[in-house]
Amino acid sequence: MKNWKLPLIIVGAVVAVVLWCVFGVQSVQNRAISLEESVYTAESDIKVQEKRRVDLVYNLADCVKQYDRHESETLTGLADGMSEGNSVEDVNTVIAAVTYAYPELKSNENYKQLMNELSITENMLAQYRENYNKSVTAYNRYVKKFPARIFLDWTGYEVLKFQRLDYQAPVDAPQDLFGE
């Protein structure tokens, strides 16, 4: 009865090593797939923010133009009313009516809002681009390391080539913008 224990222990150890190897190789492939998906997600995030930028620019610019037109027409109407030689009472009535209908004629606030939204969007885009580059770096680093690259070849996983985004931005900022 003592002779059956040793072969059973050896068979159990071999099975454990084989299972450990299979799960190890599969774990390498799963990690590569996870990193690849994070690159795709980061790329998609950039596209979403670029779409937001386009939508935002056109919608806010249209809003600002319409408000400018309204403000211009209102102020032109006031100026025309004053230039026609109307009495002071008529001009005061017109000014009071405009004040009640439009208590604040300041399109510069719309411009500030537009610039603020554009700044937020550009900052988000920069952040998503940085996230994309980090994801690409992590992916490339993982699939090039030993033993991951060997296991990925064994499993038939196709290693994709991702490139980091490079906008070739100037190293130094312009100094004398207004030529003074």
JSON list of C-alpha atoms in Angstrom, two decimals:
[
{"chain": "A", "resi": 1, "resn": "MET", "atom": "CA", "xyz": [0.00, 0.00, 0.00]},
{"chain": "A", "resi": 2, "resn": "LYS", "atom": "CA", "xyz": [2.94, 2.36, 0.49]},
{"chain": "A", "resi": 3, "resn": "ASN", "atom": "CA", "xyz": [3.94, 2.18, -3.21]},
{"chain": "A", "resi": 4, "resn": "TRP", "atom": "CA", "xyz": [0.93, 4.04, -4.58]},
{"chain": "A", "resi": 5, "resn": "LYS", "atom": "CA", "xyz": [1.59, 7.30, -2.66]},
{"chain": "A", "resi": 6, "resn": "LEU", "atom": "CA", "xyz": [4.78, 8.31, -4.46]},
{"chain": "A", "resi": 7, "resn": "PRO", "atom": "CA", "xyz": [3.38, 7.99, -8.04]},
{"chain": "A", "resi": 8, "resn": "LEU", "atom": "CA", "xyz": [0.22, 9.81, -6.95]},
{"chain": "A", "resi": 9, "resn": "ILE", "atom": "CA", "xyz": [2.29, 12.68, -5.53]},
{"chain": "A", "resi": 10, "resn": "ILE", "atom": "CA", "xyz": [4.36, 12.87, -8.73]},
{"chain": "A", "resi": 11, "resn": "VAL", "atom": "CA", "xyz": [1.26, 12.86, -10.97]},
{"chain": "A", "resi": 12, "resn": "GLY", "atom": "CA", "xyz": [-0.36, 15.50, -8.76]},
{"chain": "A", "resi": 13, "resn": "ALA", "atom": "CA", "xyz": [2.75, 17.68, -8.92]},
{"chain": "A", "resi": 14, "resn": "VAL", "atom": "CA", "xyz": [2.98, 17.36, -12.72]},
{"chain": "A", "resi": 15, "resn": "VAL", "atom": "CA", "xyz": [-0.71, 18.25, -13.11]},
{"chain": "A", "resi": 16, "resn": "ALA", "atom": "CA", "xyz": [-0.26, 21.24, -10.78]},
{"chain": "A", "resi": 17, "resn": "VAL", "atom": "CA", "xyz": [2.77, 22.48, -12.76]},
{"chain": "A", "resi": 18, "resn": "VAL", "atom": "CA", "xyz": [0.94, 22.06, -16.09]},
{"chain": "A", "resi": 19, "resn": "LEU", "atom": "CA", "xyz": [-2.13, 23.91, -14.76]},
{"chain": "A", "resi": 20, "resn": "TRP", "atom": "CA", "xyz": [0.08, 26.63, -13.32]},
{"chain": "A", "resi": 21, "resn": "CYS", "atom": "CA", "xyz": [1.80, 27.07, -16.72]},
{"chain": "A", "resi": 22, "resn": "VAL", "atom": "CA", "xyz": [-1.50, 27.14, -18.63]},
{"chain": "A", "resi": 23, "resn": "PHE", "atom": "CA", "xyz": [-3.01, 29.70, -16.29]},
{"chain": "A", "resi": 24, "resn": "GLY", "atom": "CA", "xyz": [0.22, 31.73, -16.32]},
{"chain": "A", "resi": 25, "resn": "VAL", "atom": "CA", "xyz": [0.29, 31.90, -20.12]},
{"chain": "A", "resi": 26, "resn": "GLN", "atom": "CA", "xyz": [-3.41, 32.77, -20.23]},
{"chain": "A", "resi": 27, "resn": "SER", "atom": "CA", "xyz": [-2.86, 35.44, -17.61]},
{"chain": "A", "resi": 28, "resn": "VAL", "atom": "CA", "xyz": [-0.21, 37.05, -19.80]},
{"chain": "A", "resi": 29, "resn": "GLN", "atom": "CA", "xyz": [-2.60, 37.11, -22.75]},
{"chain": "A", "resi": 30, "resn": "ASN", "atom": "CA", "xyz": [-5.45, 38.48, -20.63]},
{"chain": "A", "resi": 31, "resn": "ARG", "atom": "CA", "xyz": [-3.23, 41.29, -19.35]},
{"chain": "A", "resi": 32, "resn": "ALA", "atom": "CA", "xyz": [-2.20, 42.18, -22.91]},
{"chain": "A", "resi": 33, "resn": "ILE", "atom": "CA", "xyz": [-5.84, 42.25, -23.97]},
{"chain": "A", "resi": 34, "resn": "SER", "atom": "CA", "xyz": [-6.71, 44.46, -21.00]},
{"chain": "A", "resi": 35, "resn": "LEU", "atom": "CA", "xyz": [-3.91, 46.91, -21.83]},
{"chain": "A", "resi": 36, "resn": "GLU", "atom": "CA", "xyz": [-4.95, 46.94, -25.48]},
{"chain": "A", "resi": 37, "resn": "GLU", "atom": "CA", "xyz": [-8.52, 47.77, -24.50]},
{"chain": "A", "resi": 38, "resn": "SER", "atom": "CA", "xyz": [-7.32, 50.62, -22.31]},
{"chain": "A", "resi": 39, "resn": "VAL", "atom": "CA", "xyz": [-5.53, 52.07, -25.35]},
{"chain": "A", "resi": 40, "resn": "TYR", "atom": "CA", "xyz": [-8.73, 51.83, -27.39]},
{"chain": "A", "resi": 41, "resn": "THR", "atom": "CA", "xyz": [-10.70, 53.47, -24.58]},
{"chain": "A", "resi": 42, "resn": "ALA", "atom": "CA", "xyz": [-8.19, 56.29, -24.30]},
{"chain": "A", "resi": 43, "resn": "GLU", "atom": "CA", "xyz": [-8.34, 56.83, -28.05]},
{"chain": "A", "resi": 44, "resn": "SER", "atom": "CA", "xyz": [-12.14, 56.91, -27.91]},
{"chain": "A", "resi": 45, "resn": "ASP", "atom": "CA", "xyz": [-12.05, 59.45, -25.07]},
{"chain": "A", "resi": 46, "resn": "ILE", "atom": "CA", "xyz": [-9.99, 61.76, -27.26]},
{"chain": "A", "resi": 47, "resn": "LYS", "atom": "CA", "xyz": [-12.51, 61.47, -30.09]},
{"chain": "A", "resi": 48, "resn": "VAL", "atom": "CA", "xyz": [-15.40, 62.22, -27.73]},
{"chain": "A", "resi": 49, "resn": "GLN", "atom": "CA", "xyz": [-13.68, 65.38, -26.48]},
{"chain": "A", "resi": 50, "resn": "GLU", "atom": "CA", "xyz": [-12.82, 66.48, -30.02]},
{"chain": "A", "resi": 51, "resn": "LYS", "atom": "CA", "xyz": [-16.51, 66.08, -30.94]},
{"chain": "A", "resi": 52, "resn": "ARG", "atom": "CA", "xyz": [-17.45, 68.06, -27.82]},
{"chain": "A", "resi": 53, "resn": "ARG", "atom": "CA", "xyz": [-15.04, 70.79, -28.88]},
{"chain": "A", "resi": 54, "resn": "VAL", "atom": "CA", "xyz": [-16.57, 71.09, -32.35]},
{"chain": "A", "resi": 55, "resn": "ASP", "atom": "CA", "xyz": [-20.14, 71.09, -31.03]},
{"chain": "A", "resi": 56, "resn": "LEU", "atom": "CA", "xyz": [-19.28, 73.56, -28.31]},
{"chain": "A", "resi": 57, "resn": "VAL", "atom": "CA", "xyz": [-17.48, 76.01, -30.55]},
{"chain": "A", "resi": 58, "resn": "TYR", "atom": "CA", "xyz": [-20.29, 76.24, -33.09]},
{"chain": "A", "resi": 59, "resn": "ASN", "atom": "CA", "xyz": [-23.12, 76.37, -30.56]},
{"chain": "A", "resi": 60, "resn": "LEU", "atom": "CA", "xyz": [-21.49, 78.91, -28.27]},
{"chain": "A", "resi": 61, "resn": "ALA", "atom": "CA", "xyz": [-20.25, 81.03, -31.16]},
{"chain": "A", "resi": 62, "resn": "ASP", "atom": "CA", "xyz": [-23.78, 81.11, -32.58]},
{"chain": "A", "resi": 63, "resn": "CYS", "atom": "CA", "xyz": [-25.19, 82.08, -29.19]},
{"chain": "A", "resi": 64, "resn": "VAL", "atom": "CA", "xyz": [-22.66, 84.89, -28.80]},
{"chain": "A", "resi": 65, "resn": "LYS", "atom": "CA", "xyz": [-23.38, 86.18, -32.32]},
{"chain": "A", "resi": 66, "resn": "GLN", "atom": "CA", "xyz": [-27.13, 86.25, -31.67]},
{"chain": "A", "resi": 67, "resn": "TYR", "atom": "CA", "xyz": [-26.69, 88.04, -28.36]},
{"chain": "A", "resi": 68, "resn": "ASP", "atom": "CA", "xyz": [-24.30, 90.53, -29.98]},
{"chain": "A", "resi": 69, "resn": "ARG", "atom": "CA", "xyz": [-26.84, 91.21, -32.70]},
{"chain": "A", "resi": 70, "resn": "HIS", "atom": "CA", "xyz": [-29.57, 91.76, -30.12]},
{"chain": "A", "resi": 71, "resn": "GLU", "atom": "CA", "xyz": [-27.37, 94.07, -28.06]},
{"chain": "A", "resi": 72, "resn": "SER", "atom": "CA", "xyz": [-26.32, 95.99, -31.14]},
{"chain": "A", "resi": 73, "resn": "GLU", "atom": "CA", "xyz": [-29.92, 96.45, -32.28]},
{"chain": "A", "resi": 74, "resn": "THR", "atom": "CA", "xyz": [-30.98, 97.61, -28.83]},
{"chain": "A", "resi": 75, "resn": "LEU", "atom": "CA", "xyz": [-28.18, 100.14, -28.51]},
{"chain": "A", "resi": 76, "resn": "THR", "atom": "CA", "xyz": [-28.69, 101.33, -32.09]},
{"chain": "A", "resi": 77, "resn": "GLY", "atom": "CA", "xyz": [-32.37, 101.86, -31.36]},
{"chain": "A", "resi": 78, "resn": "LEU", "atom": "CA", "xyz": [-31.52, 103.89, -28.29]},
{"chain": "A", "resi": 79, "resn": "ALA", "atom": "CA", "xyz": [-28.99, 105.99, -30.20]},
{"chain": "A", "resi": 80, "resn": "ASP", "atom": "CA", "xyz": [-31.44, 106.59, -33.04]},
{"chain": "A", "resi": 81, "resn": "GLY", "atom": "CA", "xyz": [-34.13, 107.62, -30.59]},
{"chain": "A", "resi": 82, "resn": "MET", "atom": "CA", "xyz": [-31.79, 110.10, -28.96]},
{"chain": "A", "resi": 83, "resn": "SER", "atom": "CA", "xyz": [-30.51, 111.51, -32.23]},
{"chain": "A", "resi": 84, "resn": "GLU", "atom": "CA", "xyz": [-34.00, 112.24, -33.58]},
{"chain": "A", "resi": 85, "resn": "GLY", "atom": "CA", "xyz": [-34.35, 115.03, -31.12]},
{"chain": "A", "resi": 86, "resn": "ASN", "atom": "CA", "xyz": [-37.00, 113.42, -29.00]},
{"chain": "A", "resi": 87, "resn": "SER", "atom": "CA", "xyz": [-37.79, 114.99, -25.72]},
{"chain": "A", "resi": 88, "resn": "VAL", "atom": "CA", "xyz": [-36.03, 113.91, -22.62]},
{"chain": "A", "resi": 89, "resn": "GLU", "atom": "CA", "xyz": [-39.19, 112.24, -21.36]},
{"chain": "A", "resi": 90, "resn": "ASP", "atom": "CA", "xyz": [-39.42, 110.04, -24.50]},
{"chain": "A", "resi": 91, "resn": "VAL", "atom": "CA", "xyz": [-35.77, 108.99, -24.23]},
{"chain": "A", "resi": 92, "resn": "ASN", "atom": "CA", "xyz": [-36.20, 108.24, -20.53]},
{"chain": "A", "resi": 93, "resn": "THR", "atom": "CA", "xyz": [-39.25, 106.11, -21.35]},
{"chain": "A", "resi": 94, "resn": "VAL", "atom": "CA", "xyz": [-37.31, 104.17, -23.97]},
{"chain": "A", "resi": 95, "resn": "ILE", "atom": "CA", "xyz": [-34.36, 103.67, -21.62]},
{"chain": "A", "resi": 96, "resn": "ALA", "atom": "CA", "xyz": [-36.66, 102.53, -18.82]},
{"chain": "A", "resi": 97, "resn": "ALA", "atom": "CA", "xyz": [-38.39, 100.08, -21.16]},
{"chain": "A", "resi": 98, "resn": "VAL", "atom": "CA", "xyz": [-35.08, 98.65, -22.32]},
{"chain": "A", "resi": 99, "resn": "THR", "atom": "CA", "xyz": [-33.85, 98.44, -18.74]},
{"chain": "A", "resi": 100, "resn": "TYR", "atom": "CA", "xyz": [-36.90, 96.47, -17.67]},
{"chain": "A", "resi": 101, "resn": "ALA", "atom": "CA", "xyz": [-36.87, 94.22, -20.72]},
{"chain": "A", "resi": 102, "resn": "TYR", "atom": "CA", "xyz": [-33.11, 93.71, -20.79]},
{"chain": "A", "resi": 103, "resn": "PRO", "atom": "CA", "xyz": [-31.59, 94.55, -17.44]},
{"chain": "A", "resi": 104, "resn": "GLU", "atom": "CA", "xyz": [-28.03, 93.83, -18.48]},
{"chain": "A", "resi": 105, "resn": "LEU", "atom": "CA", "xyz": [-26.52, 94.37, -21.91]},
{"chain": "A", "resi": 106, "resn": "LYS", "atom": "CA", "xyz": [-23.05, 92.88, -21.54]},
{"chain": "A", "resi": 107, "resn": "SER", "atom": "CA", "xyz": [-22.07, 90.45, -24.24]},
{"chain": "A", "resi": 108, "resn": "ASN", "atom": "CA", "xyz": [-18.56, 90.32, -22.81]},
{"chain": "A", "resi": 109, "resn": "GLU", "atom": "CA", "xyz": [-19.90, 87.81, -20.25]},
{"chain": "A", "resi": 110, "resn": "ASN", "atom": "CA", "xyz": [-20.83, 85.52, -23.15]},
{"chain": "A", "resi": 111, "resn": "TYR", "atom": "CA", "xyz": [-17.33, 85.86, -24.52]},
{"chain": "A", "resi": 112, "resn": "LYS", "atom": "CA", "xyz": [-15.89, 85.01, -21.12]},
{"chain": "A", "resi": 113, "resn": "GLN", "atom": "CA", "xyz": [-18.11, 81.95, -20.90]},
{"chain": "A", "resi": 114, "resn": "LEU", "atom": "CA", "xyz": [-17.12, 80.88, -24.42]},
{"chain": "A", "resi": 115, "resn": "MET", "atom": "CA", "xyz": [-13.42, 81.25, -23.64]},
{"chain": "A", "resi": 116, "resn": "ASN", "atom": "CA", "xyz": [-13.84, 79.41, -20.33]},
{"chain": "A", "resi": 117, "resn": "GLU", "atom": "CA", "xyz": [-15.63, 76.47, -21.99]},
{"chain": "A", "resi": 118, "resn": "LEU", "atom": "CA", "xyz": [-12.99, 76.30, -24.71]},
{"chain": "A", "resi": 119, "resn": "SER", "atom": "CA", "xyz": [-10.23, 76.37, -22.11]},
{"chain": "A", "resi": 120, "resn": "ILE", "atom": "CA", "xyz": [-11.89, 73.54, -20.15]},
{"chain": "A", "resi": 121, "resn": "THR", "atom": "CA", "xyz": [-12.31, 71.50, -23.33]},
{"chain": "A", "resi": 122, "resn": "GLU", "atom": "CA", "xyz": [-8.70, 71.99, -24.40]},
{"chain": "A", "resi": 123, "resn": "ASN", "atom": "CA", "xyz": [-7.47, 71.03, -20.93]},
{"chain": "A", "resi": 124, "resn": "MET", "atom": "CA", "xyz": [-9.60, 67.88, -21.00]},
{"chain": "A", "resi": 125, "resn": "LEU", "atom": "CA", "xyz": [-8.26, 67.02, -24.46]},
{"chain": "A", "resi": 126, "resn": "ALA", "atom": "CA", "xyz": [-4.70, 67.44, -23.24]},
{"chain": "A", "resi": 127, "resn": "GLN", "atom": "CA", "xyz": [-5.46, 65.21, -20.26]},
{"chain": "A", "resi": 128, "resn": "TYR", "atom": "CA", "xyz": [-7.02, 62.50, -22.46]},
{"chain": "A", "resi": 129, "resn": "ARG", "atom": "CA", "xyz": [-4.09, 62.65, -24.88]},
{"chain": "A", "resi": 130, "resn": "GLU", "atom": "CA", "xyz": [-1.70, 62.24, -21.97]},
{"chain": "A", "resi": 131, "resn": "ASN", "atom": "CA", "xyz": [-3.76, 59.28, -20.75]},
{"chain": "A", "resi": 132, "resn": "TYR", "atom": "CA", "xyz": [-3.62, 57.76, -24.24]},
{"chain": "A", "resi": 133, "resn": "ASN", "atom": "CA", "xyz": [0.16, 58.11, -24.35]},
{"chain": "A", "resi": 134, "resn": "LYS", "atom": "CA", "xyz": [0.47, 56.49, -20.92]},
{"chain": "A", "resi": 135, "resn": "SER", "atom": "CA", "xyz": [-1.76, 53.60, -22.03]},
{"chain": "A", "resi": 136, "resn": "VAL", "atom": "CA", "xyz": [0.28, 53.09, -25.20]},
{"chain": "A", "resi": 137, "resn": "THR", "atom": "CA", "xyz": [3.50, 53.15, -23.19]},
{"chain": "A", "resi": 138, "resn": "ALA", "atom": "CA", "xyz": [2.20, 50.59, -20.69]},
{"chain": "A", "resi": 139, "resn": "TYR", "atom": "CA", "xyz": [0.94, 48.34, -23.49]},
{"chain": "A", "resi": 140, "resn": "ASN", "atom": "CA", "xyz": [4.15, 48.53, -25.53]},
{"chain": "A", "resi": 141, "resn": "ARG", "atom": "CA", "xyz": [6.29, 47.98, -22.46]},
{"chain": "A", "resi": 142, "resn": "TYR", "atom": "CA", "xyz": [4.29, 44.89, -21.45]},
{"chain": "A", "resi": 143, "resn": "VAL", "atom": "CA", "xyz": [4.17, 43.15, -24.83]},
{"chain": "A", "resi": 144, "resn": "LYS", "atom": "CA", "xyz": [7.89, 43.68, -25.43]},
{"chain": "A", "resi": 145, "resn": "LYS", "atom": "CA", "xyz": [9.04, 42.24, -22.09]},
{"chain": "A", "resi": 146, "resn": "PHE", "atom": "CA", "xyz": [10.26, 38.71, -21.58]},
{"chain": "A", "resi": 147, "resn": "PRO", "atom": "CA", "xyz": [8.50, 36.27, -21.05]},
{"chain": "A", "resi": 148, "resn": "ALA", "atom": "CA", "xyz": [5.26, 38.01, -22.10]},
{"chain": "A", "resi": 149, "resn": "ARG", "atom": "CA", "xyz": [6.30, 38.38, -25.75]},
{"chain": "A", "resi": 150, "resn": "ILE", "atom": "CA", "xyz": [7.11, 34.65, -25.99]},
{"chain": "A", "resi": 151, "resn": "PHE", "atom": "CA", "xyz": [3.84, 33.58, -24.37]},
{"chain": "A", "resi": 152, "resn": "LEU", "atom": "CA", "xyz": [1.88, 35.97, -26.59]},
{"chain": "A", "resi": 153, "resn": "ASP", "atom": "CA", "xyz": [3.52, 34.45, -29.68]},
{"chain": "A", "resi": 154, "resn": "TRP", "atom": "CA", "xyz": [2.68, 30.93, -28.44]},
{"chain": "A", "resi": 155, "resn": "THR", "atom": "CA", "xyz": [-0.98, 31.78, -27.91]},
{"chain": "A", "resi": 156, "resn": "GLY", "atom": "CA", "xyz": [-1.31, 33.38, -31.35]},
{"chain": "A", "resi": 157, "resn": "TYR", "atom": "CA", "xyz": [-2.07, 36.79, -29.92]},
{"chain": "A", "resi": 158, "resn": "GLU", "atom": "CA", "xyz": [-1.41, 39.47, -32.49]},
{"chain": "A", "resi": 159, "resn": "VAL", "atom": "CA", "xyz": [0.66, 42.23, -30.97]},
{"chain": "A", "resi": 160, "resn": "LEU", "atom": "CA", "xyz": [-0.52, 45.57, -32.35]},
{"chain": "A", "resi": 161, "resn": "LYS", "atom": "CA", "xyz": [1.70, 48.56, -32.93]},
{"chain": "A", "resi": 162, "resn": "PHE", "atom": "CA", "xyz": [0.46, 51.66, -31.14]},
{"chain": "A", "resi": 163, "resn": "GLN", "atom": "CA", "xyz": [2.23, 54.99, -31.48]},
{"chain": "A", "resi": 164, "resn": "ARG", "atom": "CA", "xyz": [2.29, 57.73, -28.89]},
{"chain": "A", "resi": 165, "resn": "LEU", "atom": "CA", "xyz": [0.76, 61.02, -29.98]},
{"chain": "A", "resi": 166, "resn": "ASP", "atom": "CA", "xyz": [3.31, 63.65, -30.89]},
{"chain": "A", "resi": 167, "resn": "TYR", "atom": "CA", "xyz": [2.10, 67.14, -31.75]},
{"chain": "A", "resi": 168, "resn": "GLN", "atom": "CA", "xyz": [5.58, 68.57, -32.25]},
{"chain": "A", "resi": 169, "resn": "ALA", "atom": "CA", "xyz": [4.74, 71.52, -30.06]},
{"chain": "A", "resi": 170, "resn": "PRO", "atom": "CA", "xyz": [7.47, 74.14, -29.75]},
{"chain": "A", "resi": 171, "resn": "VAL", "atom": "CA", "xyz": [9.65, 73.77, -26.70]},
{"chain": "A", "resi": 172, "resn": "ASP", "atom": "CA", "xyz": [9.62, 77.47, -25.86]},
{"chain": "A", "resi": 173, "resn": "ALA", "atom": "CA", "xyz": [6.58, 79.73, -25.81]},
{"chain": "A", "resi": 174, "resn": "PRO", "atom": "CA", "xyz": [6.45, 82.91, -27.89]},
{"chain": "A", "resi": 175, "resn": "GLN", "atom": "CA", "xyz": [7.64, 85.88, -25.86]},
{"chain": "A", "resi": 176, "resn": "ASP", "atom": "CA", "xyz": [6.78, 89.14, -27.66]},
{"chain": "A", "resi": 177, "resn": "LEU", "atom": "CA", "xyz": [3.26, 88.57, -28.96]},
{"chain": "A", "resi": 178, "resn": "PHE", "atom": "CA", "xyz": [2.39, 92.23, -29.58]},
{"chain": "A", "resi": 179, "resn": "GLY", "atom": "CA", "xyz": [5.76, 93.44, -30.86]},
{"chain": "A", "resi": 180, "resn": "GLU", "atom": "CA", "xyz": [6.24, 96.10, -28.22]}
]
